[in-house]
Structures are given as structure tokens and as C-alpha cells.
Short mmCIF file of C-alpha atoms and ligand atoms in Angstrom, two decimals:
data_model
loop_
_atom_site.label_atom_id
_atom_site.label_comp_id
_atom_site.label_asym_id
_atom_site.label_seq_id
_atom_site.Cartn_x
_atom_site.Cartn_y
_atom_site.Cartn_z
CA UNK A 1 18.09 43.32 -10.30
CA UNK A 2 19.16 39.55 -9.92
CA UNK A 3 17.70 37.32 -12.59
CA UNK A 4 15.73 34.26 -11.32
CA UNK A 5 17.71 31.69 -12.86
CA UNK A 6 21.02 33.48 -11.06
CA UNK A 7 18.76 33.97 -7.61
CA UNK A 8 17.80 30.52 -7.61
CA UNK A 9 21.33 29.08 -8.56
CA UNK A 10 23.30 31.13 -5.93
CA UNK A 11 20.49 29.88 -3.65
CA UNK A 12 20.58 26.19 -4.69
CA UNK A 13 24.49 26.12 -4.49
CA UNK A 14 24.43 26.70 -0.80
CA UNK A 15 22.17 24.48 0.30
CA UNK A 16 23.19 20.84 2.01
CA UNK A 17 21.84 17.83 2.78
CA UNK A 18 21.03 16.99 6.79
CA UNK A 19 21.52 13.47 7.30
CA UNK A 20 20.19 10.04 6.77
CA UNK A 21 18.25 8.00 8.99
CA UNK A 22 15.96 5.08 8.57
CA UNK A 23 11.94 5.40 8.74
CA UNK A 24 9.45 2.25 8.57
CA UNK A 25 7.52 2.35 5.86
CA UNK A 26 4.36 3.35 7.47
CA UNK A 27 5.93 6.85 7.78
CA UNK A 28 7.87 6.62 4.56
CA UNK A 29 5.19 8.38 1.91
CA UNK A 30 7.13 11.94 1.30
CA UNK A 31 10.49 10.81 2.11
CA UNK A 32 13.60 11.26 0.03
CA UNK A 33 15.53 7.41 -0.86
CA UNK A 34 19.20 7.63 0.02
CA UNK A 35 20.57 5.19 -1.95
CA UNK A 36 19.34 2.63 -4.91
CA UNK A 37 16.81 0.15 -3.49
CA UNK A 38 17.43 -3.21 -4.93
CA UNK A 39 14.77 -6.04 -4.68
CA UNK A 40 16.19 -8.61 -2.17
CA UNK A 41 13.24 -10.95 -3.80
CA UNK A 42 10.93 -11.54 -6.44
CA UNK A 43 7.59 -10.45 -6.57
CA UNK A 44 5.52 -12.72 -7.48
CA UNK A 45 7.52 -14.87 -5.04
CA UNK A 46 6.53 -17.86 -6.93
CA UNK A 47 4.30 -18.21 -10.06
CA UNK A 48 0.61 -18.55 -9.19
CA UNK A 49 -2.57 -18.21 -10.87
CA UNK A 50 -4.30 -14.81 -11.80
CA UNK A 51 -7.63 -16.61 -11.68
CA UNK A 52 -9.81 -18.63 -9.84
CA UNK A 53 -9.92 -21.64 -12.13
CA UNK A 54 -7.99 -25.31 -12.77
CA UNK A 55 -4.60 -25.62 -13.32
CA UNK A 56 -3.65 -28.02 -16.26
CA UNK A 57 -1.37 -28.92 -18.77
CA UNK A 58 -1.42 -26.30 -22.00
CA UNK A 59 -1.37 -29.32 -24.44
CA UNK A 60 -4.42 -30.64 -22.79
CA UNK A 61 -6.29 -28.33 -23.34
CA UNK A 62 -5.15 -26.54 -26.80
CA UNK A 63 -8.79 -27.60 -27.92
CA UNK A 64 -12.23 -26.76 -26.66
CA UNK A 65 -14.01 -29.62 -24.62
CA UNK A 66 -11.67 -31.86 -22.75
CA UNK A 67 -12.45 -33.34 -19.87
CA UNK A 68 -9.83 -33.61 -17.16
CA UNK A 69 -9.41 -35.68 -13.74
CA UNK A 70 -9.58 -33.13 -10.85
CA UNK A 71 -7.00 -34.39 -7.99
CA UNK A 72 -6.72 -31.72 -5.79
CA UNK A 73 -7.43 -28.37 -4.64
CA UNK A 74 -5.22 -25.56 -3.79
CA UNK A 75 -6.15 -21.98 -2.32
CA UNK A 76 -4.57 -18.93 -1.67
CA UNK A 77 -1.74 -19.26 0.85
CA UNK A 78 -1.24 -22.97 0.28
CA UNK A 79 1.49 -25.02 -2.03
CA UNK A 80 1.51 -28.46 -2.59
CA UNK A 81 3.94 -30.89 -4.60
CA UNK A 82 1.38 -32.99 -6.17
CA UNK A 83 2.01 -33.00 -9.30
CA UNK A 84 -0.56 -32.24 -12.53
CA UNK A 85 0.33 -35.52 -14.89
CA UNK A 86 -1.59 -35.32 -18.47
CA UNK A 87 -5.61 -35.36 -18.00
CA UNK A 88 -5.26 -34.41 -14.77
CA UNK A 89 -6.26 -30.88 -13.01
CA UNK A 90 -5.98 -29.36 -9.98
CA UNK A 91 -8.39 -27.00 -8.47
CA UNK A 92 -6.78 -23.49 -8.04
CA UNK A 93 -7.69 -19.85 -6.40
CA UNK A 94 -6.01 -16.66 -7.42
CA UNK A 95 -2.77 -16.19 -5.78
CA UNK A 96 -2.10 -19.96 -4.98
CA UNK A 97 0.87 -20.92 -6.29
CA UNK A 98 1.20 -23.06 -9.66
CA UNK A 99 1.24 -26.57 -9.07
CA UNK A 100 4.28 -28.67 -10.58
CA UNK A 101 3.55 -29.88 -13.98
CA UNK A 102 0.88 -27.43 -14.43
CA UNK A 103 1.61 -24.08 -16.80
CA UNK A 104 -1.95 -23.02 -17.89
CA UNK A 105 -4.90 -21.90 -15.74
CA UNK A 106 -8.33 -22.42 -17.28
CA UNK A 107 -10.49 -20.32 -15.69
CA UNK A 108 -13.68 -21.52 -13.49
CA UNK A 109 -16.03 -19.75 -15.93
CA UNK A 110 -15.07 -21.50 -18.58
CA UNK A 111 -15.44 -24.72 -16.88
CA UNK A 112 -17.94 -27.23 -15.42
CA UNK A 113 -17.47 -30.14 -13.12
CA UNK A 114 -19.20 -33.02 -12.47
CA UNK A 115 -17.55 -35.34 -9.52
CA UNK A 116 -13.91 -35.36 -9.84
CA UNK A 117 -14.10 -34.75 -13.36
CA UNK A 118 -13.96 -31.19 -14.87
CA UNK A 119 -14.82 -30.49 -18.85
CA UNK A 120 -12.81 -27.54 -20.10
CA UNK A 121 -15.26 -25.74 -22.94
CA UNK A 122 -13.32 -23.96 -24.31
CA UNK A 123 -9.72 -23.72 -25.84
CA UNK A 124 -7.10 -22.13 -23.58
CA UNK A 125 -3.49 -20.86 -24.95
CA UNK A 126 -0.79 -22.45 -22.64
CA UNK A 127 0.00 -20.10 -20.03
CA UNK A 128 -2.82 -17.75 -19.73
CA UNK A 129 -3.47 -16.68 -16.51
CA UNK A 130 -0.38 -17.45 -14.98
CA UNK A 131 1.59 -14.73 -13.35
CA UNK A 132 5.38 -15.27 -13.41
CA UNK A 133 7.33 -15.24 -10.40
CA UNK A 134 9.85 -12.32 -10.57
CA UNK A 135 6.77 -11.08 -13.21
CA UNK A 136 6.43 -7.71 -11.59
CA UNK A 137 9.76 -7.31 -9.60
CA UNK A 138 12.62 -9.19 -10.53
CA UNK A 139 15.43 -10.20 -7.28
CA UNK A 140 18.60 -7.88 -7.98
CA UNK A 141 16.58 -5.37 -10.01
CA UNK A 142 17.05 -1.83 -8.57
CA UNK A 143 13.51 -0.91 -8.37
CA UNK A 144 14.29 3.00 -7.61
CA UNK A 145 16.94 4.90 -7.88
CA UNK A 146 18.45 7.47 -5.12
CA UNK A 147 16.92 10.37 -4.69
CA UNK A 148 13.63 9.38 -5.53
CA UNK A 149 10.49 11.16 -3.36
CA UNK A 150 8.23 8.14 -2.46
CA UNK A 151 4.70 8.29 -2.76
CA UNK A 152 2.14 5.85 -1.82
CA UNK A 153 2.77 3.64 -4.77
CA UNK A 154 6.59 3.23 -3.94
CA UNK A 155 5.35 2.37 -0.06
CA UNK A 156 3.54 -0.68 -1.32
CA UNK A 157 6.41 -1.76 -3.76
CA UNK A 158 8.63 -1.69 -1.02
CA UNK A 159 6.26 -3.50 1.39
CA UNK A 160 6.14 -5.86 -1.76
CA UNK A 161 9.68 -6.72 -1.74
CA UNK A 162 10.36 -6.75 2.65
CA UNK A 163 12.02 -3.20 2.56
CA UNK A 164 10.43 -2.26 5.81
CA UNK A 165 12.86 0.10 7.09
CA UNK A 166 13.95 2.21 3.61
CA UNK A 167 17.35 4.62 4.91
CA UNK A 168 15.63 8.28 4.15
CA UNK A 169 16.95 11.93 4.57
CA UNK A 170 16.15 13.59 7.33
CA UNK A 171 13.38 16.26 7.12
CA UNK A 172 14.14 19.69 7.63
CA UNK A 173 12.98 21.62 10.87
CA UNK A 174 11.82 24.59 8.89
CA UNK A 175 10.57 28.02 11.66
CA UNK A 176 7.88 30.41 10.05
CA UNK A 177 6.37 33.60 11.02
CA UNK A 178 4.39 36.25 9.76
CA UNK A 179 5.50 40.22 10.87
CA UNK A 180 3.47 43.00 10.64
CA UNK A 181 1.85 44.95 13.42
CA UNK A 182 -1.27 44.80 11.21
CA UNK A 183 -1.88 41.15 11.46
CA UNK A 184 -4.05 39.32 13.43
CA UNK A 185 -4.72 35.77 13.70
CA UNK A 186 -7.61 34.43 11.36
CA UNK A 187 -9.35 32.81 13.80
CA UNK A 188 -10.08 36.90 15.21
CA UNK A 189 -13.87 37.56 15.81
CA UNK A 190 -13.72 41.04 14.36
CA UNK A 191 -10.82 43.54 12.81
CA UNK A 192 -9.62 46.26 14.76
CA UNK A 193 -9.35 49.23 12.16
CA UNK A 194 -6.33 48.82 9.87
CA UNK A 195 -5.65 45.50 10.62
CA UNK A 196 -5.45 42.22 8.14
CA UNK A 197 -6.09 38.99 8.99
CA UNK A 198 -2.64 36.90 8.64
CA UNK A 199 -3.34 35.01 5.72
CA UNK A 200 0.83 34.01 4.61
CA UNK A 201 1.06 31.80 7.63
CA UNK A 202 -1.36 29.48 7.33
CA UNK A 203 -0.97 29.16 3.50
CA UNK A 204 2.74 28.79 4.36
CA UNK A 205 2.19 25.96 6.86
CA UNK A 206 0.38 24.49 3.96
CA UNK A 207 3.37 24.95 1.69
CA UNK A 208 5.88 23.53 3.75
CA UNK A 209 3.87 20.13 4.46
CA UNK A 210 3.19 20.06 0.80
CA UNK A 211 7.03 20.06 0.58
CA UNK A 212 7.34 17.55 3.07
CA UNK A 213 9.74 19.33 6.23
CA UNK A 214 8.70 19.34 9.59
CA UNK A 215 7.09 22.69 10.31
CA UNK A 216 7.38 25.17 13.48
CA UNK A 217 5.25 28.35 13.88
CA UNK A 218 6.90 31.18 15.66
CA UNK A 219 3.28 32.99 15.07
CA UNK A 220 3.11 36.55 14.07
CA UNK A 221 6.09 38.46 15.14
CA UNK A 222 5.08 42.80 15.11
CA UNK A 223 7.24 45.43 13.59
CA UNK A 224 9.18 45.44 16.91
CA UNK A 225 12.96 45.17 16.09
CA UNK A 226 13.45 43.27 19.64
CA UNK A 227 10.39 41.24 19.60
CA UNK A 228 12.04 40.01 15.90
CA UNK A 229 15.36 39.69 17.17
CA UNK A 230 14.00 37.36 19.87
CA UNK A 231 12.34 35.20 17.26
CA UNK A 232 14.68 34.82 14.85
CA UNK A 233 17.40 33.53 18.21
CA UNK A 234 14.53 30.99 18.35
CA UNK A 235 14.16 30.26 14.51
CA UNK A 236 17.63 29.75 14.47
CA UNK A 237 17.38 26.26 16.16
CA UNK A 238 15.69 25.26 13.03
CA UNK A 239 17.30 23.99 9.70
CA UNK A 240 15.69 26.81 7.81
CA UNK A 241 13.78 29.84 8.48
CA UNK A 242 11.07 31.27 6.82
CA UNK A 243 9.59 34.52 7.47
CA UNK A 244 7.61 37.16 5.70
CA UNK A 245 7.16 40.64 5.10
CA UNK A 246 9.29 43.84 5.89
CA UNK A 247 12.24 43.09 3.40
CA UNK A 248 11.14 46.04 0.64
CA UNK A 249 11.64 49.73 1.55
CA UNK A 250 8.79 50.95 4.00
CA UNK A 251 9.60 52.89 6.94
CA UNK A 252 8.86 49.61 9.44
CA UNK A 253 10.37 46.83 7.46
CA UNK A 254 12.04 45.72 10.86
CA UNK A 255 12.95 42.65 9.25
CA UNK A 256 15.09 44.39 6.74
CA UNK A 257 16.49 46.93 9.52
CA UNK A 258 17.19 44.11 11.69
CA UNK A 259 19.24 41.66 9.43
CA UNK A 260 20.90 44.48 7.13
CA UNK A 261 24.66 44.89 7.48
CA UNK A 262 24.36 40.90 8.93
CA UNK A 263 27.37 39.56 7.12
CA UNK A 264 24.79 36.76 6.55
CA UNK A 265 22.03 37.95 4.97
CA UNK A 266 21.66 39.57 1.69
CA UNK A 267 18.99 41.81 0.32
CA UNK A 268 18.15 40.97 -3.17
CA UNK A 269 15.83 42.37 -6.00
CA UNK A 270 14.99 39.79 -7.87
CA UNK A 271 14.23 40.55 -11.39
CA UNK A 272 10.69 38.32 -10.98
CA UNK A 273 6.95 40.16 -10.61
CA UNK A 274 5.68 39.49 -8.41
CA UNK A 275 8.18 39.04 -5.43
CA UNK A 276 11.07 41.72 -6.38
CA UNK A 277 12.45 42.07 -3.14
CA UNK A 278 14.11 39.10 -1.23
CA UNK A 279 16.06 38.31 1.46
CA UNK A 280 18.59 35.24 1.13
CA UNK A 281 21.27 33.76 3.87
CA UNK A 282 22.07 32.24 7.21
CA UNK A 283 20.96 32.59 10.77
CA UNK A 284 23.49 30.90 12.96
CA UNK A 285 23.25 28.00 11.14
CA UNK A 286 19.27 27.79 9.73
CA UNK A 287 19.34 29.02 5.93
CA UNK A 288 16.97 31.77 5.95
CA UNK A 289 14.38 33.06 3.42
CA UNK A 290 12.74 36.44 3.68
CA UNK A 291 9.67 36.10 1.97
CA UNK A 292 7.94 39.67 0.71
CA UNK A 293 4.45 40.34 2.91
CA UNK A 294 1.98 40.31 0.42
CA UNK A 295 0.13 36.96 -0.01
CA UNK A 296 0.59 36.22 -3.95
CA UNK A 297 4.52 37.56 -3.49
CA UNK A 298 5.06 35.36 -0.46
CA UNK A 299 3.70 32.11 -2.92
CA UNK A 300 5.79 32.89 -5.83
CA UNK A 301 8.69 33.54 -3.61
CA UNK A 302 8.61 30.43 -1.63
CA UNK A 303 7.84 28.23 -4.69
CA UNK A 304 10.63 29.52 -6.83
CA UNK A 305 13.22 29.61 -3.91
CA UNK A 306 12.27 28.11 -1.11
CA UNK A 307 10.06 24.67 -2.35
CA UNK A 308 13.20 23.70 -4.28
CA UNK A 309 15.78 24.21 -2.02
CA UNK A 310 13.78 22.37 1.48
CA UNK A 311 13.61 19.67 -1.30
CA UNK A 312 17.21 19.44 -2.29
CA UNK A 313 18.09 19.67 1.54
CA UNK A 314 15.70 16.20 1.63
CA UNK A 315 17.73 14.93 -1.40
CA UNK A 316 15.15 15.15 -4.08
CA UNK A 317 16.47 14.77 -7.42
CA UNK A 318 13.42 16.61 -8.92
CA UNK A 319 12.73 19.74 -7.24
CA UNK A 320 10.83 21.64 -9.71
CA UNK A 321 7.49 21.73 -10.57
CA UNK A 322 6.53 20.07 -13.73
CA UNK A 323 5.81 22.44 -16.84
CA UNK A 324 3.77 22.16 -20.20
CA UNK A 325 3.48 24.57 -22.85
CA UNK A 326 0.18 25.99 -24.00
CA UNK A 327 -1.41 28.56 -26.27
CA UNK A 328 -2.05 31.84 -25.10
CA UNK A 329 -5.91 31.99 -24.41
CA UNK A 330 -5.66 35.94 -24.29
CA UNK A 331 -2.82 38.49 -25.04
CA UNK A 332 -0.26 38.44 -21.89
CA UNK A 333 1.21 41.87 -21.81
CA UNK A 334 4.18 42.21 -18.97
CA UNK A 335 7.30 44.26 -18.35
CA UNK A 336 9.85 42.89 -20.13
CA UNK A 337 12.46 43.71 -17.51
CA UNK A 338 10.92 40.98 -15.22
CA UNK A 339 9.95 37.33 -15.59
CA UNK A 340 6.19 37.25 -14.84
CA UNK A 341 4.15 34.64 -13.21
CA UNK A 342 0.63 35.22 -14.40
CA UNK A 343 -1.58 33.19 -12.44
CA UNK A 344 -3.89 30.90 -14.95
CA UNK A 345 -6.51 28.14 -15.06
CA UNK A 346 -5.60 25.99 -17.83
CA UNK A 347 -7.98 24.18 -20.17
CA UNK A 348 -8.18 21.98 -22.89
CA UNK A 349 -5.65 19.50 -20.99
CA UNK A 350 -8.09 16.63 -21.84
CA UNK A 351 -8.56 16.89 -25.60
CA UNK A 352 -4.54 17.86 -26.12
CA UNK A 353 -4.38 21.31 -26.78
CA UNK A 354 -3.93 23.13 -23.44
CA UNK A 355 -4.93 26.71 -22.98
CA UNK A 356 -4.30 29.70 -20.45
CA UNK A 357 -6.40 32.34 -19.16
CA UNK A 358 -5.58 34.73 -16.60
CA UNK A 359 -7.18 33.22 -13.00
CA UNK A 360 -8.72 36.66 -12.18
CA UNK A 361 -6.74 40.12 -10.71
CA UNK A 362 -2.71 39.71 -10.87
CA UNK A 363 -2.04 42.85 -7.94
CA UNK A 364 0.05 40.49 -5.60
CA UNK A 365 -2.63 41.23 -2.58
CA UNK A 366 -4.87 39.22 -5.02
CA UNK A 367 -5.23 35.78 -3.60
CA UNK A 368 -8.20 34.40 -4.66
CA UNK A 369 -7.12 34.67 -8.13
CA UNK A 370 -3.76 32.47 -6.79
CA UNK A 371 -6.75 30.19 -5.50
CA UNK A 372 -8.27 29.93 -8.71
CA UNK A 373 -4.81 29.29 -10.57
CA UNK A 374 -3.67 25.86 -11.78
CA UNK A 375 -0.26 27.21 -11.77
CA UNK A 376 2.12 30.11 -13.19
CA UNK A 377 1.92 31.11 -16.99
CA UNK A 378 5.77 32.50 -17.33
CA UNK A 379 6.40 34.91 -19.09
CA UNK A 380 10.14 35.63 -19.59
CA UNK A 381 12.42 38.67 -19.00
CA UNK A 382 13.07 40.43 -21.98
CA UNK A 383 9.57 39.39 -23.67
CA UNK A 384 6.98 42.02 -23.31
CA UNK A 385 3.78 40.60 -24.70
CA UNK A 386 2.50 36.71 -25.50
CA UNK A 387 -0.05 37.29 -28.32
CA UNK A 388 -3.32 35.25 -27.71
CA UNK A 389 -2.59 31.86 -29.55
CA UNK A 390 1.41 32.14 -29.12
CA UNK A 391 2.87 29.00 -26.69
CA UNK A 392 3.63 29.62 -23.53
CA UNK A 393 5.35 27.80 -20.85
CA UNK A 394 2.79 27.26 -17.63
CA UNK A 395 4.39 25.71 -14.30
CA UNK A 396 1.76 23.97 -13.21
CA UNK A 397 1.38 23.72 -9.25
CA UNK A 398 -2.08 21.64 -9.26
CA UNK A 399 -3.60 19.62 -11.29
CA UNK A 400 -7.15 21.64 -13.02
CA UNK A 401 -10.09 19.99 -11.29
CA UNK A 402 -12.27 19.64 -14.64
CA UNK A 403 -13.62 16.33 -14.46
CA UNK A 404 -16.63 16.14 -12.93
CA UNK A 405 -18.60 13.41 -11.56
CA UNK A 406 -22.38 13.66 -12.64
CA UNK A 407 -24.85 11.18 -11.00
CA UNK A 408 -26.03 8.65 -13.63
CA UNK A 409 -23.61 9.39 -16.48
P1 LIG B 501 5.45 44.43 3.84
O1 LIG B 501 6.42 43.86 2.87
O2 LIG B 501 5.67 43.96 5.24
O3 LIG B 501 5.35 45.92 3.72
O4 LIG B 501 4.03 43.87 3.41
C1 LIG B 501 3.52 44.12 2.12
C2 LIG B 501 2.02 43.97 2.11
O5 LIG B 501 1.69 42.65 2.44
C3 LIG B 501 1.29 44.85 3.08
O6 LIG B 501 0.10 45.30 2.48
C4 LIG B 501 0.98 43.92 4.22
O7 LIG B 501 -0.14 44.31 4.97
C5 LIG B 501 0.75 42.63 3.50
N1 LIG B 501 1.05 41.51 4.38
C6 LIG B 501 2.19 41.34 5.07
N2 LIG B 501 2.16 40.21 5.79
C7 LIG B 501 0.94 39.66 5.55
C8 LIG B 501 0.30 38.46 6.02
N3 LIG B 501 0.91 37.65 6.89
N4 LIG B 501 -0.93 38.19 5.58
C9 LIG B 501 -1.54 39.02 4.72
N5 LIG B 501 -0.99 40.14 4.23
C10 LIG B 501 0.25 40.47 4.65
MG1 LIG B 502 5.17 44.70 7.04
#
């Protein structure tokens, strides 16, 4: 048996990148930065007030109660060049830009006017409420680096500094299917006997726009070695191919009768429960991963293998989950010839001290307890048991759901 850390390596190692292109930023959320972005501009553009208020002089107003000669007005989207001499104010909205002479912004609550004359009650440090240009984004900063995954956040900083057109990596064109001649679709009205509805494929669909490639379902393919063959000539347009079932040793694991003795494809048993067996190479051209069949197997398989490597082929520096380390909420008792993913809610996140507990049943046909599961408690090869209150390391693939809203509190 292949360790994980040597699967995933030898896996990692051949995978490329597929290109760059450029995307407008309306599309951009999910897509992988080629190079450095640095800010053409500053943001603020110009220094401007954070309040709605007057803009004055910070020495005349370092004490409460002076009373200032309003000469102008200035909202949002409008600059003027009349300039704020001493006694003098101007009228000023958040977001207008600071007048000339002006460095202080006293806001309109702590103000009242009478004609053009404004009293100031109380004492105002100079510079409060004023929000430096270059304050949040300075011109010539690099503002993210290469390889960086944007999410909605880094959209708006780049709409913030005129980036409207960020150079990406192409997404991977990634073909799925499901085989097995006892699947049927899930949107069946009944079950013939000894059929299963296909749950992998939609939950893979899932997977792969979580990851951010560009799906295409080649639909459930039966244990029909030309009806597969035919497929996988299709899948091989793709970038990548992902497929599951029939790689372990049954009688009608077509896949694995198919693609054995390929020069291409290997058959591996990786030393990882669940999701021993595993299927690793190239169609044509599309790297191809050959998921086990059963639901929980086909999850841990594509997150440990195939997640990471559709986001290195995107450029992604990080490609791995995040982890944390908690205490063992019960005793985890595995074989120690296998790293084990135990599927766990974790708790305690919110005061500091995160526990696990086993989601529910760990047989790898078990998917509501994958459902249930805030990620993967790992238990390493060569350890057999985690005593309850030992750490151990959780990769966490969701975020728990604990905080509730309650009406009225
Ligand atoms: P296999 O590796 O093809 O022998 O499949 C292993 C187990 O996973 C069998 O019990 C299959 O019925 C089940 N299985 C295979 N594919 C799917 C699927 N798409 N959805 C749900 N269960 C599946
Ligand atoms: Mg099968």
C-alpha cells in the first residue's frame, strides 16, 4: 500500500498549469491571480471626510465652543479649491474630498448652526475623521500576491483600484461519471430491485464547483466495457477526468478491466480508510482520477487527490484544506496500517477549546454521517488509538453551523 503523503506527491508532481487568460471582474470571484497585482492608484484617491460634518482647521477647534464662519458646502462627488482660512468652515458630506487648508472634520452632531455661522461644542483632536488618501491602498503597493484564489472581498479591492480585467488561469474542463449498472438517476420515481440511486454524481458536481473548474457530466456510464470505453474517448476532451466506482476487485469493475495494462493508468492501494483502492494517470491527454464507488470513499478520495490537484492546475498556492487540532471527545480506535479520516462535528470552536465526536456510522456507504461532519478527524498510519482527551488533527471541510439566530435575543 502507497502512503497518502507519497499518493498525493506522485499525484501533485504531474500535474500542470493550463493557461492564462484575462476575466472581468464580474466573473473573477474563484479565479486563480497570475501574477502580483500592484495598485496603479490610491484608494482613498484623495483624502475626504469619514463624516458628515464641517471641515476646519485642528487649531480652531482644540477647545470646546468655537464658533466658526461657514463659507461653503461640499458633497460627495464634488471638490472645490476654496480654501478653509482660520475661523472659517466649510460644510462637508462623507466621501467629499478635504478642502485645502482644512485637516479636521467636526462632525454635524457635535455642531449647531445658526446663519452662516456654526458653533463647534465640543473639542475635536486635529484630524479626526479624515481618511487619508492612499489610507487603505497605497499606489505601487502589491495588494496580492500570485497565486492568490479571489473571493468576493479581493473583487471589490480590485474594482477599488481600476483592475477590471485581472489576467487569471484558465479553469479546468473537468468530465465526471458515475458506473455501475445499479445506478439510477435520483430524480427516478421508484427503484427497480437492486438498484441505488446515483448519489457520487451529484455530490461530485458539487465538489468540483466548490473547487472552482468548469464541470461536464458524462451521466452514469453501466458496467459495459464498450459503453465505458466510449465515454472515457469523450472524457478525454476534457482537462481531467473524474469517474467513480469499479477500480477495487469485484468481478464487474469494468473500469479497472478496461484501463489495466493502459501504460497510463495505474492502480493504486492507497494506505488511507476509507478509499484504499485508486486509480491515478492520463487519458490522451485529460489527467484522470478513478474515484472508488462508494459515496464516503468517493469524498475522501476526491478531496485528498483530486480538490488539490484541479486547484494547483488553476494555480492556487493553497490547495489544502485548513486544519486545527482538537481534543479527542471520545476514544478513536483505527488500524494503524492506514491513515483514517473519521468523520466529526466539532465543538467548542467558540469558547477555544475545540472538540471531536464521531458524526454518526464511519462504513464508507454511510453518507449522512459525511453530511453531518464538519470535516475529517485524522488519524495517522502507524497510530492505532486517540484516547478521549488526546489532540488530534481535524481537516476541517466546513465551517460547524453552531450559531444560531434566536428571535429577540
Ligand atoms: P464499486 O467500487 O463499483 O464496486 O462500488 C462500491 C460500492 O459503491 C457499491 O456498493 C456500489 O453500489 C456503490 N456505488 C458505486 N457507485 C455509486 C454511486 N454513484 N452512488 C452511490 N453508490 C455507489
Ligand atoms: Mg461498480
Amino acid at each position: 500500500m502507497k502512503p497518502l503523503e507519497e499518493a498525493r506527491s506522485e499525484v501533485l508532481s504531474s500535474v500542470g498549469l493550463l493557461g492564462v487568460e484575462q476575466v472581468p471582474i464580474w466573473q473573477a470571484s474563484g479565479r486563480v491571480l497570475t501574477s502580483d497585482i500592484v495598485a496603479p492608484e490610491n484608494v482613498p484617491p484623495f483624502a475626504n471626510s469619514a463624516m458628515d460634518g464641517f471641515a476646519v482647521r485642528g487649531t480652531d477647534v482644540s477647545a470646546s465652543g468655537s464658533v466658526l464662519e461657514v463659507i461653503g458646502d461640499l458633497p460627495a462627488g464634488t471638490s472645490s479649491d476654496l480654501e478653509v482660512g482660520p475661523g472659517q468652515a466649510i460644510k462637508i458630506m462623507t466621501g467629499a474630498p478635504m478642502p485645502p487648508g482644512a485637516d479636521t472634520v467636526a462632525r454635524v452632531e457635535d455642531t449647531s448652526s445658526e446663519g452662516s455661522k456654526v458653533t463647534i461644542s465640543t473639542a475635536v483632536e486635529p484630524g479626526t475623521s479624515v481618511r487619508p488618501a492612499g489610507g487603505d491602498v497605497s499606489q505601487g503597493q502589491v495588494v496580492f500576491s500570485a497565486g492568490t484564489r479571489l473571493t468576493p472581498m479581493h473583487v471589490g479591492v480590485l474594482a477599488t483600484i481600476g483592475v477590471a480585467q485581472p489576467e487569471v488561469f484558465k479553469r479546468p474542463r473537468v468530465a465526471f461519471m458515475s458506473t455501475g449498472d445499479e445506478l439510477t438517476p435520483p430524480e427516478a420515481e421508484s427503484l427497480q430491485p437492486g438498484a441505488i440511486r446515483d448519489s457520487n454524481r451529484p455530490m461530485l458536481l458539487a465538489l468540483l464547483e466548490d473547487a472552482g473548474v468548469d464541470p461536464v457530466d458524462l451521466g452514469i456510464i453501466p458496467d459495459d466495457p464498450d459503453v465505458l470505453r466510449e465515454a472515457l474517448t469523450r472524457a478525454a476532451e476534457a482537462d481531467a477526468v473524474v469517474s467513480t466506482g469499479g477500480v477495487s476487485m469485484g468481478d464487474y469493475d469494468v473500469t479497472k478491466h478496461v484501463l489495466q495494462g493502459d501504460a497510463q493508468v495505474d492502480f493504486w492501494q492507497v494506505a488511507i480508510q476509507p478509499a484504499k483502492p485508486f486509480a491515478y494517470g492520463r487519458i490522451g491527454d485529460a489527467i484522470f482520477f478513478g474515484l472508488p464507488g462508494n459515496p464516503v470513499s468517493v469524498l475522501v478520495s476526491f478531496e485528498q487527490f483530486a480538490r488539490p490537484s484541479l486547484l494547483k492546475m488553476q494555480g492556487a498556492h493553497a490547495i489544502l484544506r485548513p486544519q486545527l487540532v482538537a481534543s479527542a471527545g471520545e476514544t478513536l480506535d483505527t488500524d494503524p496500517k492506514k491513515t483514517v479520516f473519521v468523520r466529526v462535528v466539532v465543538e467548542g470552536l467558540e469558547e477555544g477549546s475545540p472538540t471531536v465526536a464521531k458524526s454518526g456510522g464511519q462504513a464508507s456507504n454511510v453518507l449522512s454521517a459525511a453530511a453531518a461532519a464538519d470535516g475529517f478527524a485524522i488519524v495517522p498510519r502507524g497510530t492505532a488509538t486517540i484516547e478521549q482527551g488526546e489532540p488530534v488533527t481535524v481537516e476541517m471541510f466546513k465551517w460547524p453551523e453552531s450559531r444560531e439566530w434566536i428571535d429577540g435575543r
